[in-house]
Amino acid sequence: MAGPRAGAAGLCTGITFVVSSCVWLSLQQTKMEYEWKPDEQGLQQILQLLKESQSPDTTIQRTVQQKLEQLNQYPDFNNYLIFVLTKLKSEDEPTRSLSGLILKNNVKAHFQNFPNGVTDFIKSECLNNIGDSSPLIRATVGILITTIASKGELQNWPDLLPKLCSLLDSEDYNTCEGAFGALQKICEDSAEILDSDVLDRPLNIMIPKFLQFFKHSSPKIRSHAVACVNQFIISRTQALMLHIDSFIENLFALAGDEEPEVRKNVCRALVMLLEVRMDRLLPHMHNIVEYMLQRTQDQDENVALEACEFWLTLAEQPICKDVLVRHLPKLIPVLVNGMKYSDIDIILLKGDVEEDETIPDSEQDIRPRFHRSRTVAQQHEEDGIEEEDDDDDEMDDDDTISDWNLRKCSAAALDVLANVYRDELLPHILPLLKELLFHHEWVVKESGILVLGAIAEGCMQGMIPYLPELIPHLIQCLSDKKALVRSITCWTLSRYAHWVVSQPPDTYLKPLMTELLKRILDSNKRVQEAACSAFATLEEEACTELVPYLAYILDTLVFAFSKYQHKNLLILYDAIGTLADSVGHHLNKPEYIQMLMPPLIQKWNMLKDEDKDLFPLLECLSSVATALQSGFLPYCEPVYQRCVNLVQKTLAQAMLNNAQPDQYEAPDKDFMIVALDLLSGLAEGLGGNIEQLVARSNILTLMYQCMQDKMPEVRQSSFALLGDLTKACFQHVKPCIADFMPILGTNLNPEFISVCNNATWAIGEISIQMGIEMQPYIPMVLHQLVEIINRPNTPKTLLENTAITIGRLGYVCPQEVAPMLQQFIRPWCTSLRNIRDNEEKDSAFRGICTMISVNPSGVIQDFIFFCDAVASWINPKDDLRDMFCKILHGFKNQVGDENWRRFSDQFPLPLKERLAAFYGV
C-alpha cells in the first residue's frame, strides 16, 4: 500500500489501493501522535473483503484468504484492520470483530515484521478501546492484547499490566469488564512469565488486587476475578500462597453465588486446591463435601461437571477413604443419577437413529490413531504377556459428544471410588442397581448397565455371587431394541470378561461370544464399534479357549469387512490382530488363511503409502504374520518390500528436512515405526524363511540409520527388529555387529525405558549367536546392565530382560562376566523367579551356573536367592537340572550337614520341600 501511488494498483491483488503515503511517511519520520488516516477507497475494499469472507461459499472464502495474504505485503494493512475494529463504529459488530481476528492471525504469523509505528498504533488503539460498549468488540480487543503479549511483548510493553490493572478501578462497567477480560486471557496464556523475575513479579500486586474483586457487584467481574486467580493454583505461585487463607475465605463467601460462571470457577478452584493445599482445606472438609454434593446436582451442567471433578481428584488422595465414608449414602445416588444420558446427549448422539450402517463416516469422526511401538516382554507364570500399560477399557461409549461430560465424569468417579472402597461400596450400590437394571425406561436401564460396568474393576470380588444371574441378563440386553443400550452392554460385558472366561465355556463364554458376534454385524455403527472393542477384550482374556470357534469368528469378522464404514474398519483391524495374538499358530490352517488373507491383502493394495489407515492395518498384519508363521509365506514378499520402501522413504524425507527445513517438511515417522514393527512380525513369524528377502534388500543399512534416529520410538522399533533378524538370519546381521554394538551400548539408558528394554534384549540375542566372539563387546555393555539391574523402581519387563541378557553374556563369555557376579546375583535371581520356563530363561540360567563355577565366592552371600530361583523351574532340561544339582550339592558338601541344616531352616516350607524333592538337598 505504501509506496509509489501508481504502482500500488499493479500488485496482482486485483484491488486498486490508493493510500495516503505522505501521511504514512510523516508517521515514520516524526513518530508524532498517531496521525494515521485510512484512505477511503482502500478502506471500502477491505470492508468488502471482510463481508465476502463471511460468505458460506468456500470458493469465495478461499479467494478472500489469498487476497488477505497478499495484503500483508503492505506495511499499513494492519492499521486498516485495527481501524475497522476500534474506530469504525458505523460498521456491524461481526465485521469489526472479524477484522480484529484477522489482525490477531497476522500478529501470530508476522508480528516481528510489523514496522514500529504500526505496532505502537495497534497497542494504543487496543488500550484505548478495551472498554468498547459492545461485549463482542471488548472480547476481540482482549484476544488481540493477549496475542501480542504472548509474542514476547509483555517485556516490550511495560505499561500494559499497570494500565489494565488501573482500568479495573474505572467507574465505567465496560472498561472494568474489558480490562478484566483481557487480564484473564493474559493470565491463561502467560502464567509462567507473570510468575518470574523477568517482569519484576507483577503478581505480588495483581493477586491481592484480584481478590478485592471477589465481592464486586457484577457477576461477570466476580467470575473474571476468580478465573484470574485460578490460573496460579496448580503452580503454587508464591504470591498466591501468601494470600491463600484470604483466597479460600473469599471462595467460601461466593459458594452460593447466583451466577453459574462464578459457581463453576469456585468449584474449579476447590478441585485444584485439593491437589496443592489439602492442609488448608482439611479443617473445612465436611462442609466442602456437602457443598460439592449440592453443586454436583447443579441445574447448570457446566457447574455440575466442574463439581463432579472433585470426587475424581479426592479419590486420588490418601485421606479419601476416611473423609468420604460417611457421605457415601448421599454421594453414590448423586453419581449414579449423573450417569443417565441427558436429553441433549441423546439428540447429539442421534439416539433415536437405530440403523445408520450405510451412512459413510465424516472424516472428523475419525480420531487420530497413535501407533504404540513394539516392546519385547517375557511370558509370566500367571498370565499371558506383560503389557506396560493396559488402559484400553475406558468408557468409550459416547466419544462424539463434547468429549468430557457429566455422564463420563460421574462414571469415572464411581470407577475410582470402587477402587478405593472395593466391596464396601456395594451396600450403597446394589439396591440402586436392582431398580435400574430392570427399569422400563431405556435411559434409566442404560445408566444401570453403565454403573455395573463402572464398578467392575473395584468391586469384582463382591459382585461374583451376583454374576450368574447378571451375565445372562446382560447377554439378553445385547438384543435390546435401543442401540444405545446394546452398545453400553457390550462395554459392560467386556469388563466382566475375565470372570466369564474362568467359568466352564458352555455356561457363559459361548452364549456371550455368539451374541457379541451378532452385534459386530449390528445395523448401528456405534454398536458395531462397541462390540468390536468388547470382542477384542474377550479375545485377550479367552486366548486359546476360542480355538474351537475360530471358523465362526473369522466368518463374522470377514463379513464385517464388506459391511463397515471407515471408522469401524480401523477397529476391526484391531479385533483381527488381537485374535491372531490370542490364538497364535492355531490360526495357521489353510481354510482359515483362505478366509482371512484375501480381504486384508485387498485393503493393503488399496491404501496409498501416505494413508494413515496403514497404521492399524500394518499392526494387524504384524500379528497375523507372527501367528500364521509359514502360512504367511505366499503373502510375504510384497508386504516385506513395501515396509522396506516405507522406511526408506521416511528416512530420505527426514534427511531433506534436516538439510533444508524451510523447503521440505518433516516426515511422519510413525510410518517408519509401524513398518519396522511389521518387519519384526515377519521375521518372528517366518523365521529362517525371511533370509532370502533380507539378502535381496538394504534393510540392514536402513536399520543402522534408524538405530541412531533422534526419536526414541524409532530406535525402540529398530532394536526389536535387530533382535528378531538376529534370531531369524544371523548370517546377514553378523557383518554389521561391529557397527551395531557401540550404538546398542549407548542406548542402555533407562530414562527411555522401552528403548533400553529392546536394546538389552537384542544384545542378549546377539550374544547367543556370537558365542565367544562376543568378547570384545562385553566392556561396551556390561557395566550399564549391572547398573540397570540394581536401579530401584526399574519396571519388571526391563529387569527381566536385563537379567536374561547378563545371564546370556555370562554363558558365552564367563571369564569376562563372572568377576562381577556378586554385584548382580541377588536382583538377578529375584527378577527371573516369576517368568515361565522358556529358551531365554534356559540360556540365562546356564550362564549363571557357568559363572558360579568360575567364581563360586560371588554367590555365597546370596545363596538363598539362588536356591529360590532354581526352585522356580517347573521342568528344566536334564543337563540344566544336573548343573543345578551340582551347585546345590557342592555348596552343601562345602559347608557340612550341620551348617546346611541351619541354613535351609531359613527357607520357606514350599521352597524346602521343592529342593528336597527335585534335587535331594
PDB file of C-alpha atoms in Angstrom, residues 264-409:
ATOM      1  CA  LYS A 264     -18.155 -23.049  38.208  1.00  0.00           C
ATOM      2  CA  ASN A 265     -14.933 -21.149  38.919  1.00  0.00           C
ATOM      3  CA  VAL A 266     -15.356 -21.661  42.688  1.00  0.00           C
ATOM      4  CA  CYS A 267     -15.688 -25.435  42.136  1.00  0.00           C
ATOM      5  CA  ARG A 268     -12.686 -25.432  39.820  1.00  0.00           C
ATOM      6  CA  ALA A 269     -10.624 -23.618  42.464  1.00  0.00           C
ATOM      7  CA  LEU A 270     -11.577 -26.091  45.204  1.00  0.00           C
ATOM      8  CA  VAL A 271     -10.704 -29.052  42.970  1.00  0.00           C
ATOM      9  CA  MET A 272      -7.240 -27.641  42.313  1.00  0.00           C
ATOM     10  CA  LEU A 273      -6.696 -26.692  45.959  1.00  0.00           C
ATOM     11  CA  LEU A 274      -7.408 -30.318  46.824  1.00  0.00           C
ATOM     12  CA  GLU A 275      -4.249 -31.226  44.932  1.00  0.00           C
ATOM     13  CA  VAL A 276      -1.958 -28.455  46.159  1.00  0.00           C
ATOM     14  CA  ARG A 277      -3.212 -27.216  49.546  1.00  0.00           C
ATOM     15  CA  MET A 278      -5.116 -30.075  51.142  1.00  0.00           C
ATOM     16  CA  ASP A 279      -3.748 -28.857  54.515  1.00  0.00           C
ATOM     17  CA  ARG A 280      -5.770 -25.662  54.194  1.00  0.00           C
ATOM     18  CA  LEU A 281      -8.999 -27.396  53.152  1.00  0.00           C
ATOM     19  CA  LEU A 282      -8.942 -30.191  55.741  1.00  0.00           C
ATOM     20  CA  PRO A 283     -10.439 -28.200  58.623  1.00  0.00           C
ATOM     21  CA  HIS A 284     -13.435 -27.368  56.404  1.00  0.00           C
ATOM     22  CA  MET A 285     -13.667 -30.726  54.637  1.00  0.00           C
ATOM     23  CA  HIS A 286     -17.096 -31.721  55.931  1.00  0.00           C
ATOM     24  CA  ASN A 287     -18.664 -28.509  54.633  1.00  0.00           C
ATOM     25  CA  ILE A 288     -16.775 -28.640  51.341  1.00  0.00           C
ATOM     26  CA  VAL A 289     -18.026 -32.183  50.670  1.00  0.00           C
ATOM     27  CA  GLU A 290     -21.613 -31.131  51.472  1.00  0.00           C
ATOM     28  CA  TYR A 291     -21.228 -28.127  49.163  1.00  0.00           C
ATOM     29  CA  MET A 292     -19.813 -30.229  46.334  1.00  0.00           C
ATOM     30  CA  LEU A 293     -22.682 -32.686  46.712  1.00  0.00           C
ATOM     31  CA  GLN A 294     -25.109 -29.817  46.070  1.00  0.00           C
ATOM     32  CA  ARG A 295     -23.065 -28.449  43.182  1.00  0.00           C
ATOM     33  CA  THR A 296     -22.790 -31.878  41.509  1.00  0.00           C
ATOM     34  CA  GLN A 297     -26.577 -31.621  41.203  1.00  0.00           C
ATOM     35  CA  ASP A 298     -26.456 -28.006  39.966  1.00  0.00           C
ATOM     36  CA  GLN A 299     -29.076 -27.007  37.401  1.00  0.00           C
ATOM     37  CA  ASP A 300     -26.254 -25.756  35.193  1.00  0.00           C
ATOM     38  CA  GLU A 301     -24.456 -28.769  33.700  1.00  0.00           C
ATOM     39  CA  ASN A 302     -21.111 -26.925  33.428  1.00  0.00           C
ATOM     40  CA  VAL A 303     -21.162 -26.266  37.165  1.00  0.00           C
ATOM     41  CA  ALA A 304     -22.189 -29.855  37.885  1.00  0.00           C
ATOM     42  CA  LEU A 305     -19.349 -31.183  35.715  1.00  0.00           C
ATOM     43  CA  GLU A 306     -16.775 -28.951  37.404  1.00  0.00           C
ATOM     44  CA  ALA A 307     -18.028 -30.112  40.837  1.00  0.00           C
ATOM     45  CA  CYS A 308     -18.039 -33.755  39.796  1.00  0.00           C
ATOM     46  CA  GLU A 309     -14.273 -33.488  39.102  1.00  0.00           C
ATOM     47  CA  PHE A 310     -13.932 -33.016  42.861  1.00  0.00           C
ATOM     48  CA  TRP A 311     -14.747 -36.693  43.534  1.00  0.00           C
ATOM     49  CA  LEU A 312     -12.251 -37.840  40.920  1.00  0.00           C
ATOM     50  CA  THR A 313      -9.497 -35.726  42.448  1.00  0.00           C
ATOM     51  CA  LEU A 314     -10.396 -36.594  46.036  1.00  0.00           C
ATOM     52  CA  ALA A 315     -10.302 -40.325  45.231  1.00  0.00           C
ATOM     53  CA  GLU A 316      -6.598 -39.978  44.397  1.00  0.00           C
ATOM     54  CA  GLN A 317      -5.811 -38.516  47.839  1.00  0.00           C
ATOM     55  CA  PRO A 318      -4.797 -40.904  50.637  1.00  0.00           C
ATOM     56  CA  ILE A 319      -7.335 -39.305  53.005  1.00  0.00           C
ATOM     57  CA  CYS A 320     -10.248 -40.050  50.663  1.00  0.00           C
ATOM     58  CA  LYS A 321     -11.378 -43.223  52.390  1.00  0.00           C
ATOM     59  CA  ASP A 322     -11.809 -41.610  55.809  1.00  0.00           C
ATOM     60  CA  VAL A 323     -13.144 -38.292  54.575  1.00  0.00           C
ATOM     61  CA  LEU A 324     -15.893 -39.641  52.331  1.00  0.00           C
ATOM     62  CA  VAL A 325     -17.056 -42.731  54.152  1.00  0.00           C
ATOM     63  CA  ARG A 326     -19.961 -41.071  55.984  1.00  0.00           C
ATOM     64  CA  HIS A 327     -21.064 -39.231  52.849  1.00  0.00           C
ATOM     65  CA  LEU A 328     -21.341 -42.322  50.643  1.00  0.00           C
ATOM     66  CA  PRO A 329     -25.087 -42.843  51.231  1.00  0.00           C
ATOM     67  CA  LYS A 330     -25.680 -39.395  49.691  1.00  0.00           C
ATOM     68  CA  LEU A 331     -22.855 -39.333  47.160  1.00  0.00           C
ATOM     69  CA  ILE A 332     -23.419 -42.655  45.387  1.00  0.00           C
ATOM     70  CA  PRO A 333     -27.031 -41.887  44.331  1.00  0.00           C
ATOM     71  CA  VAL A 334     -25.879 -38.473  43.058  1.00  0.00           C
ATOM     72  CA  LEU A 335     -23.136 -40.026  40.902  1.00  0.00           C
ATOM     73  CA  VAL A 336     -25.432 -42.773  39.654  1.00  0.00           C
ATOM     74  CA  ASN A 337     -28.037 -40.178  38.732  1.00  0.00           C
ATOM     75  CA  GLY A 338     -25.416 -38.218  36.802  1.00  0.00           C
ATOM     76  CA  MET A 339     -24.722 -41.286  34.663  1.00  0.00           C
ATOM     77  CA  LYS A 340     -28.012 -41.035  32.781  1.00  0.00           C
ATOM     78  CA  TYR A 341     -27.873 -39.582  29.268  1.00  0.00           C
ATOM     79  CA  SER A 342     -29.265 -36.044  29.278  1.00  0.00           C
ATOM     80  CA  ASP A 343     -31.846 -35.101  26.633  1.00  0.00           C
ATOM     81  CA  ILE A 344     -29.234 -33.080  24.813  1.00  0.00           C
ATOM     82  CA  ASP A 345     -26.797 -36.043  24.810  1.00  0.00           C
ATOM     83  CA  ILE A 346     -29.429 -38.211  23.132  1.00  0.00           C
ATOM     84  CA  ILE A 347     -30.024 -35.585  20.447  1.00  0.00           C
ATOM     85  CA  LEU A 348     -26.286 -35.171  19.820  1.00  0.00           C
ATOM     86  CA  LEU A 349     -25.799 -38.939  19.749  1.00  0.00           C
ATOM     87  CA  LYS A 350     -28.718 -39.363  17.352  1.00  0.00           C
ATOM     88  CA  GLY A 351     -30.041 -41.761  19.998  1.00  0.00           C
ATOM     89  CA  ASP A 352     -33.242 -42.228  18.047  1.00  0.00           C
ATOM     90  CA  VAL A 353     -31.427 -43.326  14.866  1.00  0.00           C
ATOM     91  CA  GLU A 354     -31.307 -47.096  15.126  1.00  0.00           C
ATOM     92  CA  GLU A 355     -29.869 -48.011  11.716  1.00  0.00           C
ATOM     93  CA  ASP A 356     -27.062 -45.991  10.214  1.00  0.00           C
ATOM     94  CA  GLU A 357     -24.666 -48.620   8.897  1.00  0.00           C
ATOM     95  CA  THR A 358     -24.981 -47.439   5.290  1.00  0.00           C
ATOM     96  CA  ILE A 359     -24.178 -43.800   6.069  1.00  0.00           C
ATOM     97  CA  PRO A 360     -20.499 -43.058   5.359  1.00  0.00           C
ATOM     98  CA  ASP A 361     -18.462 -41.566   8.212  1.00  0.00           C
ATOM     99  CA  SER A 362     -17.476 -37.922   8.105  1.00  0.00           C
ATOM    100  CA  GLU A 363     -13.710 -37.551   8.353  1.00  0.00           C
ATOM    101  CA  GLN A 364     -13.806 -35.555  11.596  1.00  0.00           C
ATOM    102  CA  ASP A 365     -15.455 -38.530  13.338  1.00  0.00           C
ATOM    103  CA  ILE A 366     -12.263 -40.492  12.995  1.00  0.00           C
ATOM    104  CA  ARG A 367      -9.863 -39.863  15.831  1.00  0.00           C
ATOM    105  CA  PRO A 368      -6.140 -39.830  15.038  1.00  0.00           C
ATOM    106  CA  ARG A 369      -4.537 -43.123  15.994  1.00  0.00           C
ATOM    107  CA  PHE A 370      -1.148 -43.346  17.556  1.00  0.00           C
ATOM    108  CA  HIS A 371       0.927 -46.428  16.991  1.00  0.00           C
ATOM    109  CA  ARG A 372       2.429 -47.990  20.081  1.00  0.00           C
ATOM    110  CA  SER A 373       5.911 -49.259  19.233  1.00  0.00           C
ATOM    111  CA  ARG A 374       6.883 -52.844  19.812  1.00  0.00           C
ATOM    112  CA  THR A 375       8.209 -53.760  23.262  1.00  0.00           C
ATOM    113  CA  VAL A 376       9.764 -57.129  23.887  1.00  0.00           C
ATOM    114  CA  ALA A 377       8.427 -58.722  27.098  1.00  0.00           C
ATOM    115  CA  GLN A 378       8.698 -62.015  28.966  1.00  0.00           C
ATOM    116  CA  GLN A 379       5.895 -64.546  29.451  1.00  0.00           C
ATOM    117  CA  HIS A 380       4.825 -64.987  33.070  1.00  0.00           C
ATOM    118  CA  GLU A 381       3.634 -67.912  35.077  1.00  0.00           C
ATOM    119  CA  GLU A 382       0.308 -66.381  35.938  1.00  0.00           C
ATOM    120  CA  ASP A 383      -0.635 -64.698  32.694  1.00  0.00           C
ATOM    121  CA  GLY A 384      -0.012 -64.272  29.010  1.00  0.00           C
ATOM    122  CA  ILE A 385       2.095 -61.279  28.110  1.00  0.00           C
ATOM    123  CA  GLU A 386       3.097 -58.491  30.488  1.00  0.00           C
ATOM    124  CA  GLU A 387       1.944 -55.203  28.975  1.00  0.00           C
ATOM    125  CA  GLU A 388       3.382 -51.990  30.325  1.00  0.00           C
ATOM    126  CA  ASP A 389       0.157 -50.061  30.194  1.00  0.00           C
ATOM    127  CA  ASP A 390      -3.211 -51.616  29.930  1.00  0.00           C
ATOM    128  CA  ASP A 391      -5.754 -48.861  29.839  1.00  0.00           C
ATOM    129  CA  ASP A 392      -7.787 -49.750  26.798  1.00  0.00           C
ATOM    130  CA  ASP A 393     -11.057 -50.299  28.566  1.00  0.00           C
ATOM    131  CA  GLU A 394     -12.045 -46.735  29.393  1.00  0.00           C
ATOM    132  CA  MET A 395     -15.621 -45.754  28.905  1.00  0.00           C
ATOM    133  CA  ASP A 396     -15.531 -45.183  25.200  1.00  0.00           C
ATOM    134  CA  ASP A 397     -19.255 -45.339  24.932  1.00  0.00           C
ATOM    135  CA  ASP A 398     -20.032 -41.918  23.550  1.00  0.00           C
ATOM    136  CA  ASP A 399     -16.906 -40.272  22.241  1.00  0.00           C
ATOM    137  CA  THR A 400     -18.655 -37.991  19.765  1.00  0.00           C
ATOM    138  CA  ILE A 401     -20.290 -35.650  22.241  1.00  0.00           C
ATOM    139  CA  SER A 402     -18.191 -32.938  23.796  1.00  0.00           C
ATOM    140  CA  ASP A 403     -15.685 -35.482  24.843  1.00  0.00           C
ATOM    141  CA  TRP A 404     -15.969 -34.960  28.578  1.00  0.00           C
ATOM    142  CA  ASN A 405     -19.392 -34.559  30.142  1.00  0.00           C
ATOM    143  CA  LEU A 406     -21.241 -35.132  33.400  1.00  0.00           C
ATOM    144  CA  ARG A 407     -22.102 -38.711  32.485  1.00  0.00           C
ATOM    145  CA  LYS A 408     -18.495 -39.673  31.793  1.00  0.00           C
ATOM    146  CA  CYS A 409     -17.163 -37.792  34.797  1.00  0.00           C
TER     147      CYS A 409
END
